[in-house]
Tab-separated table of C-alpha atoms and ligand atoms in Angstrom:
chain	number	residue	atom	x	y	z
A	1	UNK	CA	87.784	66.976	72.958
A	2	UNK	CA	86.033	66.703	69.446
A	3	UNK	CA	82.418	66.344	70.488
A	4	UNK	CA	82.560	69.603	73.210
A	5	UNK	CA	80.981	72.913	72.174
A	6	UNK	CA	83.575	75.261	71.041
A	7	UNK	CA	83.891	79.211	71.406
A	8	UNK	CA	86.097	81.683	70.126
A	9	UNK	CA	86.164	85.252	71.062
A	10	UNK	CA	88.342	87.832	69.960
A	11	UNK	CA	89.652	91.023	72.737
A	12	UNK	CA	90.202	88.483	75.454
A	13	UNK	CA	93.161	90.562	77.181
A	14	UNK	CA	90.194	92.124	79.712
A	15	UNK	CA	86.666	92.886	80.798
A	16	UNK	CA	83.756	91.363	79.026
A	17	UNK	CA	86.106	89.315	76.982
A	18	UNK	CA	88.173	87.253	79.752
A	19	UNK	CA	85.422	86.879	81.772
A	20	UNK	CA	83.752	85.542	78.847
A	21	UNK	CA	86.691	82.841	78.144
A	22	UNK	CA	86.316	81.885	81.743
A	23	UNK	CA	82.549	81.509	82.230
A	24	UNK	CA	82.953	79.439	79.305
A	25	UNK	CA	85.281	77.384	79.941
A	26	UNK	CA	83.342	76.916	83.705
A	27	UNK	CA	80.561	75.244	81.561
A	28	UNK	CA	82.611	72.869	79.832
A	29	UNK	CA	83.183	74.240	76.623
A	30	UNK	CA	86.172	74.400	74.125
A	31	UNK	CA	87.232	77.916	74.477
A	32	UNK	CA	89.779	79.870	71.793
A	33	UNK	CA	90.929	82.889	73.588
A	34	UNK	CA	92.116	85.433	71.111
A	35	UNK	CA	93.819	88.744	71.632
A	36	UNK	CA	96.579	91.003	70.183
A	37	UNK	CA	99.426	90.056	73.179
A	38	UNK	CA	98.954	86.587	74.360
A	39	UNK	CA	102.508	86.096	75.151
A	40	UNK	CA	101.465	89.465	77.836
A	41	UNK	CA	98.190	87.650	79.186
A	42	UNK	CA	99.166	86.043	82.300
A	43	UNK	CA	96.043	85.265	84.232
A	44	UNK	CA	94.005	82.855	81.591
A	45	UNK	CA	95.535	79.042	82.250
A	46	UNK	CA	95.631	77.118	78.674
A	47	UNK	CA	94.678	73.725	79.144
A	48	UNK	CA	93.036	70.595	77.652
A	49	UNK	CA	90.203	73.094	76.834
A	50	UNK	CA	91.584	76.354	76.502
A	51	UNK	CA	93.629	78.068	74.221
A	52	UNK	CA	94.720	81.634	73.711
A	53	UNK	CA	96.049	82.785	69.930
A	54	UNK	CA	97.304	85.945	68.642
A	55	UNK	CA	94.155	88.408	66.955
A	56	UNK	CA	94.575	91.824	66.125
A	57	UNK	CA	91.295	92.173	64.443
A	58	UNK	CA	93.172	95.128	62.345
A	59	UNK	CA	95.515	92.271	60.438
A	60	UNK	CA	93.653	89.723	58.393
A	61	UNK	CA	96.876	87.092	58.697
A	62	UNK	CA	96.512	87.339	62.285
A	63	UNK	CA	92.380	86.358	62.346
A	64	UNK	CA	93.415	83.903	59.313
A	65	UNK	CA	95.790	82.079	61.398
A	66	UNK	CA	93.908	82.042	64.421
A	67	UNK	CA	91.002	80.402	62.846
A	68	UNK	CA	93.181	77.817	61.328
A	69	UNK	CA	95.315	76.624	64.439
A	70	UNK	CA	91.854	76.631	66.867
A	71	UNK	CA	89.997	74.364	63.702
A	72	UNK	CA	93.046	71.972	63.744
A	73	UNK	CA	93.162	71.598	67.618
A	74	UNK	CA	89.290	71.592	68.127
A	75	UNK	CA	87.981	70.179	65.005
A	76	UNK	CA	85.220	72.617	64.692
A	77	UNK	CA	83.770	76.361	65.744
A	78	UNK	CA	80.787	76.727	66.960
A	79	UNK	CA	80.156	80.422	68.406
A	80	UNK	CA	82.237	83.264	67.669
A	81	UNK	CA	82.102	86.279	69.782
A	82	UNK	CA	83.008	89.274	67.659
A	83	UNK	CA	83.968	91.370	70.904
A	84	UNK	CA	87.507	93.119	70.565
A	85	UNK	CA	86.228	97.061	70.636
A	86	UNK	CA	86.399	100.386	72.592
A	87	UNK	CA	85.714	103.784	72.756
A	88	UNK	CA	86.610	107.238	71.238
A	89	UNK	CA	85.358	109.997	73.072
A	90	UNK	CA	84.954	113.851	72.722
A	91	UNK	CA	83.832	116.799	70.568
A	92	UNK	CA	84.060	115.279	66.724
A	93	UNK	CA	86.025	118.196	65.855
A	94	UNK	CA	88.769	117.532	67.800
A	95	UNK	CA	88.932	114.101	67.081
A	96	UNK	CA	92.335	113.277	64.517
A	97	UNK	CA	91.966	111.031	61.053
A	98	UNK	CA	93.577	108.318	62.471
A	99	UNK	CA	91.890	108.036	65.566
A	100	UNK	CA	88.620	108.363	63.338
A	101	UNK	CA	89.716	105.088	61.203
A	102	UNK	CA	90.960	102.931	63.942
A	103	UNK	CA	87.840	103.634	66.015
A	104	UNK	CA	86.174	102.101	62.744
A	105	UNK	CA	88.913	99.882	61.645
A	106	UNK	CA	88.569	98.066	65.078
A	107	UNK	CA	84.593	98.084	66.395
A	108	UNK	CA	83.467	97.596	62.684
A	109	UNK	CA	85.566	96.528	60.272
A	110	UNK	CA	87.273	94.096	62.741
A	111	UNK	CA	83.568	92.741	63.019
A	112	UNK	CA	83.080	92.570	59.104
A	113	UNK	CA	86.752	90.916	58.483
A	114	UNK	CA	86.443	88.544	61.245
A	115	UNK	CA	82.700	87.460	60.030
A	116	UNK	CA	83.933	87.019	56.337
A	117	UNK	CA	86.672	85.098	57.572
A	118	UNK	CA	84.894	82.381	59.715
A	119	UNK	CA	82.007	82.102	56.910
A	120	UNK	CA	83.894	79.412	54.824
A	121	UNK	CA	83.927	77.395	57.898
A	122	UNK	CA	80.225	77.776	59.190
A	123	UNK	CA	79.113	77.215	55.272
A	124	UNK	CA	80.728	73.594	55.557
A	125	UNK	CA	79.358	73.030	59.253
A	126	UNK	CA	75.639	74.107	57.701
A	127	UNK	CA	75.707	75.310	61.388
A	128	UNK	CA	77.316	78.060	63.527
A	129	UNK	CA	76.514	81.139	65.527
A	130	UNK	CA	77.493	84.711	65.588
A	131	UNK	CA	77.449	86.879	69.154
A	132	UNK	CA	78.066	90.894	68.073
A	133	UNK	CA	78.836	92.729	71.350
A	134	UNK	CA	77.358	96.111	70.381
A	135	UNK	CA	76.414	98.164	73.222
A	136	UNK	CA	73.852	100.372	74.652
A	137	UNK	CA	75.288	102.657	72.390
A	138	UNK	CA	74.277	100.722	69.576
A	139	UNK	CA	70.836	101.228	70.661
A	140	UNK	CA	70.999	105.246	71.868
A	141	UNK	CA	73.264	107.885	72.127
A	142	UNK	CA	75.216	109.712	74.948
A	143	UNK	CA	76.755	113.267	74.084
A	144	UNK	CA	80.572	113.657	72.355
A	145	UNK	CA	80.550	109.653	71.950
A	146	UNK	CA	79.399	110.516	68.028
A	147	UNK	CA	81.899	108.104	66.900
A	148	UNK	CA	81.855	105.102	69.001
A	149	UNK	CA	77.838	105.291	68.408
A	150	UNK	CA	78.473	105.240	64.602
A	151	UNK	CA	80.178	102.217	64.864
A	152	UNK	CA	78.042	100.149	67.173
A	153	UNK	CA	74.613	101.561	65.617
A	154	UNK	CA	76.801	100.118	62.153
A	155	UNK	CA	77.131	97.122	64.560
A	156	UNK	CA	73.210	96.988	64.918
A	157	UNK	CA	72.250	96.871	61.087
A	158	UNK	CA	74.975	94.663	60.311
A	159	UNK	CA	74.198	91.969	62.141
A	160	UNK	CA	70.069	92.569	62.370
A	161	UNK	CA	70.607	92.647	58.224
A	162	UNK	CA	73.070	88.841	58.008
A	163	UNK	CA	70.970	87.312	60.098
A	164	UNK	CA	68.303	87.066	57.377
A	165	UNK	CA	70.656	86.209	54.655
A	166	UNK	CA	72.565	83.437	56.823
A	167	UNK	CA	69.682	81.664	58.379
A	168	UNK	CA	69.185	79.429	55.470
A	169	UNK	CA	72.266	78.264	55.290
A	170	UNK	CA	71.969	77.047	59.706
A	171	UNK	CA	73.889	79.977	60.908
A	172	UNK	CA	72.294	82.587	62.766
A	173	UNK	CA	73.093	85.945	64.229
A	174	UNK	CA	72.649	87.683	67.665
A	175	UNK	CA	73.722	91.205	69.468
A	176	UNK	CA	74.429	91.750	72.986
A	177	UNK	CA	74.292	94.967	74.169
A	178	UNK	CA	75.280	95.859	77.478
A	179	UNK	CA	75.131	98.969	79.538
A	180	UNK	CA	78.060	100.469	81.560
A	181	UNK	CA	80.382	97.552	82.840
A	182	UNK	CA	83.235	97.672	85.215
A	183	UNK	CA	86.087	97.079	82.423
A	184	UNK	CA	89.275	98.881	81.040
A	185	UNK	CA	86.570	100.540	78.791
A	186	UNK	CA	86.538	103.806	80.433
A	187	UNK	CA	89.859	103.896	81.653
A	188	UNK	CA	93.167	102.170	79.381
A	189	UNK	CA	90.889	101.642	76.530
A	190	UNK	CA	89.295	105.316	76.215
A	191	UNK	CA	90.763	107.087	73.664
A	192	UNK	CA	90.109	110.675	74.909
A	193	UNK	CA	90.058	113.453	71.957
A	194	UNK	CA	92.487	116.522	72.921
A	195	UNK	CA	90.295	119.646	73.844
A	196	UNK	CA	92.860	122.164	74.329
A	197	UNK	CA	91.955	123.939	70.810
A	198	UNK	CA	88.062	124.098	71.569
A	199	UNK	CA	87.803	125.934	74.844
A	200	UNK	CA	84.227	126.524	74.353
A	201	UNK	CA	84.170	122.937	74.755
A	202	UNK	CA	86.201	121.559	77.614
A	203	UNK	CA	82.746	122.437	80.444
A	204	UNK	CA	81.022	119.973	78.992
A	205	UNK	CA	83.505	117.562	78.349
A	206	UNK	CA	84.799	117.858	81.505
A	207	UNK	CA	80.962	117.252	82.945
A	208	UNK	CA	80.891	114.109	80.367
A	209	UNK	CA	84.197	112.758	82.411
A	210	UNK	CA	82.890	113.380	85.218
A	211	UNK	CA	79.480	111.569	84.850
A	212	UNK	CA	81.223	109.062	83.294
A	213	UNK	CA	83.871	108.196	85.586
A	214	UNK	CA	84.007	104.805	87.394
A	215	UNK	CA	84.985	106.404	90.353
A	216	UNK	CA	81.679	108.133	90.665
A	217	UNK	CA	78.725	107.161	93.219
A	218	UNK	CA	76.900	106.539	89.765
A	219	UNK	CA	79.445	103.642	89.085
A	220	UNK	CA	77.970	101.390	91.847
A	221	UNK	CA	75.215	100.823	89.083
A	222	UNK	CA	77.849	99.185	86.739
A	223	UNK	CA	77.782	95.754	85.572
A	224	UNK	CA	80.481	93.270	86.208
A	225	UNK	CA	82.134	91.646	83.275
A	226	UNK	CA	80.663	88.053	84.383
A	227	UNK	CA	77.153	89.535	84.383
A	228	UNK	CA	77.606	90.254	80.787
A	229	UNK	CA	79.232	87.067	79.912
A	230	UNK	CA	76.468	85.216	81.511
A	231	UNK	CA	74.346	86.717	79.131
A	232	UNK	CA	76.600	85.791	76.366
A	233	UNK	CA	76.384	82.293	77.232
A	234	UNK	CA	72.177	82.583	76.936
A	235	UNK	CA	73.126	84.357	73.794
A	236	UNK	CA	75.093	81.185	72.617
A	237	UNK	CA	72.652	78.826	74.346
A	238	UNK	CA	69.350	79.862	72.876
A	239	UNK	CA	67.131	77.664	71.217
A	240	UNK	CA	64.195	80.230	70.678
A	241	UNK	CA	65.655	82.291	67.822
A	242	UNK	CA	65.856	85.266	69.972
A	243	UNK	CA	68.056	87.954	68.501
A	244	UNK	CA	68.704	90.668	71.046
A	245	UNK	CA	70.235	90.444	74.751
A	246	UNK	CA	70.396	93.440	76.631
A	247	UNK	CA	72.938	93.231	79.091
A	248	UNK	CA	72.285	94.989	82.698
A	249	UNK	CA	69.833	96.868	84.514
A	250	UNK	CA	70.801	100.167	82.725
A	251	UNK	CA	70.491	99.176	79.612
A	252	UNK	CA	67.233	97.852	80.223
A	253	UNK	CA	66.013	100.898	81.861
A	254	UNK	CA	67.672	103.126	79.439
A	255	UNK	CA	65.713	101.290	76.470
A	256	UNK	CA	62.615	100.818	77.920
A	257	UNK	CA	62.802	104.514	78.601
A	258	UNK	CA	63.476	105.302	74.967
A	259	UNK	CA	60.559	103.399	73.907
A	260	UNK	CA	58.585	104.720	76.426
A	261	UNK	CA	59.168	108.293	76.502
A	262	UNK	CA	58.693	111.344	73.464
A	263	UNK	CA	61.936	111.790	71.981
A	264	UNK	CA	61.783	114.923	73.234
A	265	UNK	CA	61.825	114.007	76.892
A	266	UNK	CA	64.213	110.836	76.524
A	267	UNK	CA	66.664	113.828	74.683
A	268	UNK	CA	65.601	116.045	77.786
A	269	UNK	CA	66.539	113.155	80.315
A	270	UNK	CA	70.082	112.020	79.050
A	271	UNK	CA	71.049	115.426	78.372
A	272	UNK	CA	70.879	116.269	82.165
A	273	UNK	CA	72.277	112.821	82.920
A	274	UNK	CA	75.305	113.412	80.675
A	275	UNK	CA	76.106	117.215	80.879
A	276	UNK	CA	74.007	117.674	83.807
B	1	NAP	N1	82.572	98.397	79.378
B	1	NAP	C1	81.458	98.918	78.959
B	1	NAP	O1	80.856	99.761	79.646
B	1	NAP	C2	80.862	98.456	77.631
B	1	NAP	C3	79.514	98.764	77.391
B	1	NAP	C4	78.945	98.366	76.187
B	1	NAP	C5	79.697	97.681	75.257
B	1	NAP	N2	81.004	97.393	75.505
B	1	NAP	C6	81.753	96.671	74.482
B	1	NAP	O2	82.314	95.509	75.033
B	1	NAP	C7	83.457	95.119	74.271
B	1	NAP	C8	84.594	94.780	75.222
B	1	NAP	O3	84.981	95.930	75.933
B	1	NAP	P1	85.344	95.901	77.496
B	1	NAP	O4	84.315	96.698	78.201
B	1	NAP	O5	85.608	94.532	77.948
B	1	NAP	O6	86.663	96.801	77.496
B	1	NAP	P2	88.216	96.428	77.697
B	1	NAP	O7	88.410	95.811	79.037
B	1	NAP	O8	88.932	97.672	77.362
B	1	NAP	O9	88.487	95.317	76.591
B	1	NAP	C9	88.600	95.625	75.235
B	1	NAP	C10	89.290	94.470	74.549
B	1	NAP	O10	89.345	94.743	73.127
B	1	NAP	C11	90.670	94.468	72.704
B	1	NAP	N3	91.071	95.132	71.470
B	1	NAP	C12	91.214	96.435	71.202
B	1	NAP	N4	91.678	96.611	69.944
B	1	NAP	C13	91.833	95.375	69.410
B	1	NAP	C14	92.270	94.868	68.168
B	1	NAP	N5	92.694	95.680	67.176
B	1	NAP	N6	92.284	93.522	67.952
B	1	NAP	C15	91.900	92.678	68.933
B	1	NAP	N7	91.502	93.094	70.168
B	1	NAP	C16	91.462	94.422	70.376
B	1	NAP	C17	91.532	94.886	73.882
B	1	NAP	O11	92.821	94.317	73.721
B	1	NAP	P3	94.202	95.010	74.225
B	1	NAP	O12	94.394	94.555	75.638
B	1	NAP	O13	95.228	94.464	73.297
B	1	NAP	O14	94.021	96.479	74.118
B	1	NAP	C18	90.728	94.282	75.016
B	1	NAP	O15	90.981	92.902	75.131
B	1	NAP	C19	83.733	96.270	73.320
B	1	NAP	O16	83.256	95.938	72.024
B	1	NAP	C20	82.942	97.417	73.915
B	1	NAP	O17	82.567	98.363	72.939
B	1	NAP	C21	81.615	97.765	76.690
C-alpha cells in the first residue's frame, strides 16, 4: 500500500468532506478519514485503503495522534485537506464570546494548527500539498455572515501568503472555494445567533433565512458535495501550479460578477439577493 497516493482530510463526518474520502478512495488512493466521532460514523467502510481517526481540529493531541497512526499505516502523506469548518450566522451584536472564538478556533485556527502540525512531515518528504477549503465567502461577502467571512477571507491570505514561503522547500498550497452546496452547512452545522434582544433586526434576518434556506426554489442551484470533491481531486491532481479552484456555477458567476461589476452595483445586486 506504500507506493499509492495518500490523502487526509479532516471534518469527514458529512458533506464536502465524506464525499471527498469517497471520491478518493474511488480513484485509488490511500485515504485518512478524520473527524471528531468516528466511533458515530457509520456509512464510510475502512478497508485496505481507508481509514477513519479521531480529529477535533480544536485539540492539538487529537491532530498529533492522527498524523502519527495514518504515517505508520501509510508510510507517507501526500495531500491534506484542511476542511473541518462551518458557519456562524446573524447580526454581530448578538453573536456571544464563545461562539465568536469557536467560529475562529475551528475555520482558522484549526487550519493554522493542523498546517504547523503536518509541516515536520512534508519538510522530510521535500514534497506535499495543502487543499484550504475556503469558500465563496472567502472571496465576497453575504449580509450578517460578518464572522464566518472573517475567517475564510483569513483563510484566503493565509494560504495565498505560505504558498510563497513553502514552495522552495516542494510543498505547495491551493484554496477551493465553493459556492452553496447541499451539506449539513446550513442546517446541523449553522450556528444561528439569538435575535430576540435586537427586534429591529429579526426582518432581515428572517429574509437572510429565508433566502438562504435549502428548502427554497433557489436551492435547486446548489452544488452536490461530489461536485466539490471532484474539484478537490483537480486541486490535488494539478501539475500546472494553479492556485485557486472555484467550486460551482455560483461561485463562478458570483466572482466573475464581482470583477465585472462597480462595487457599487455588485453591493446593489447581493443586497437584493440576500435581504431582498
Ligand atoms: N456547504 C456549503 O454551502 C459550503 C460553501 C462554501 C464552503 N464550505 C466549507 O466547506 C467545509 C465543509 O462544510 P460542509 O458544507 O461539508 O458542511 P457539514 O456537512 O456541516 O460538514 C462540516 C464538517 O466539519 C466538521 N467539524 C466541525 N467542527 C470540527 C472540529 N472542531 N474538528 C473537526 N471537524 C469539525 C463537522 O464534524 P461534526 O460532524 O463532528 O460536527 C463536519 O464533518 C467547511 O469548511 C465550510 O466552511 C461549505
Amino acid at each position: 500500500m506504500k507506493n499509492r497516493k495518500t490523502i487526509l482530510i479532516t471534518g469527514c463526518s458529512s458533506g464536502i468532506g465524506k464525499a471527498t474520502a469517497r471520491h478518493f478512495h474511488q480513484k485509488g488512493w490511500n485515504v485518512v478519514a478524520t473527524m471528531r466521532n468516528p466511533g458515530k460514523e457509520k456509512s464510510l467502510s475502512e478497508d485496505d485503503r481507508l481509514i477513519k481517526l479521531k480529529l477535533d481540529v480544536q485539540d492539538k493531541a487529537t491532530i498529533k495522534n492522527a498524523l502519527k497512526s495514518a504515517i505508520k499505516r501509510f508510510g507517507k502523506i501526500d495531500v491534506v485537506v484542511n476542511n473541518a469548518g462551518y458557519g456562524t450566522a446573524g447580526p454581530l451584536e448578538a453573536a456571544r464570546d464563545d461562539q465568536i472564538k469557536r467560529q475562529f478556533d475551528v475555520n482558522l485556527f484549526g487550519v493554522i494548527d493542523v498546517t504547523r502540525a503536518v509541516l515536520p512531515h512534508f519538510r522530510e518528504n521535500k514534497s506535499g500539498r495543502f487543499i484550504n477549503i475556503s469558500s465563496m465567502g472567502g472571496l465576497v461577502t453575504f449580509p450578517f455572515f460578518s464572522l464566518y467571512h472573517a475567517t475564510k477571507w483569513a483563510i484566503e491570505g493565509f494560504s495565498e501568503s505560505l504558498q510563497y514561503e513553502l514552495e522552495h522547500l516542494g510543498i505547495d498550497v491551493k484554496v477551493v472555494e465553493p459556492g452553496a452546496v447541499k451539506t449539513d452547512f446550513a442546517g446541523r452545522s449553522l450556528d444561528l445567533f439569538d435575535v430576540s434582544g435586537y427586534p429591529d433586526h429579526q426582518s432581515l434576518v428572517e429574509k437572510m433565512k429565508k433566502n438562504f434556506d435549502q428548502r427554497s426554489s433557489k436551492a435547486s442551484g446548489y452544488s452536490e458535495p461530489e461536485q466539490i470533491a471532484a474539484v478537490i481531486f483537480k486541486a490535488a491532481s494539478d501539475a500546472n501550479g494553479r492556485f485557486r479552484f472555484i467550486a460551482g456555477k455560483d461561485a463562478r458567476l458570483v466572482w466573475r460578477l464581482r470583477r465585472l461589476l462597480s462595487f457599487k452595483l455588485f453591493r446593489a445586486i447581493i443586497k437584493k439577493q440576500a435581504l431582498g
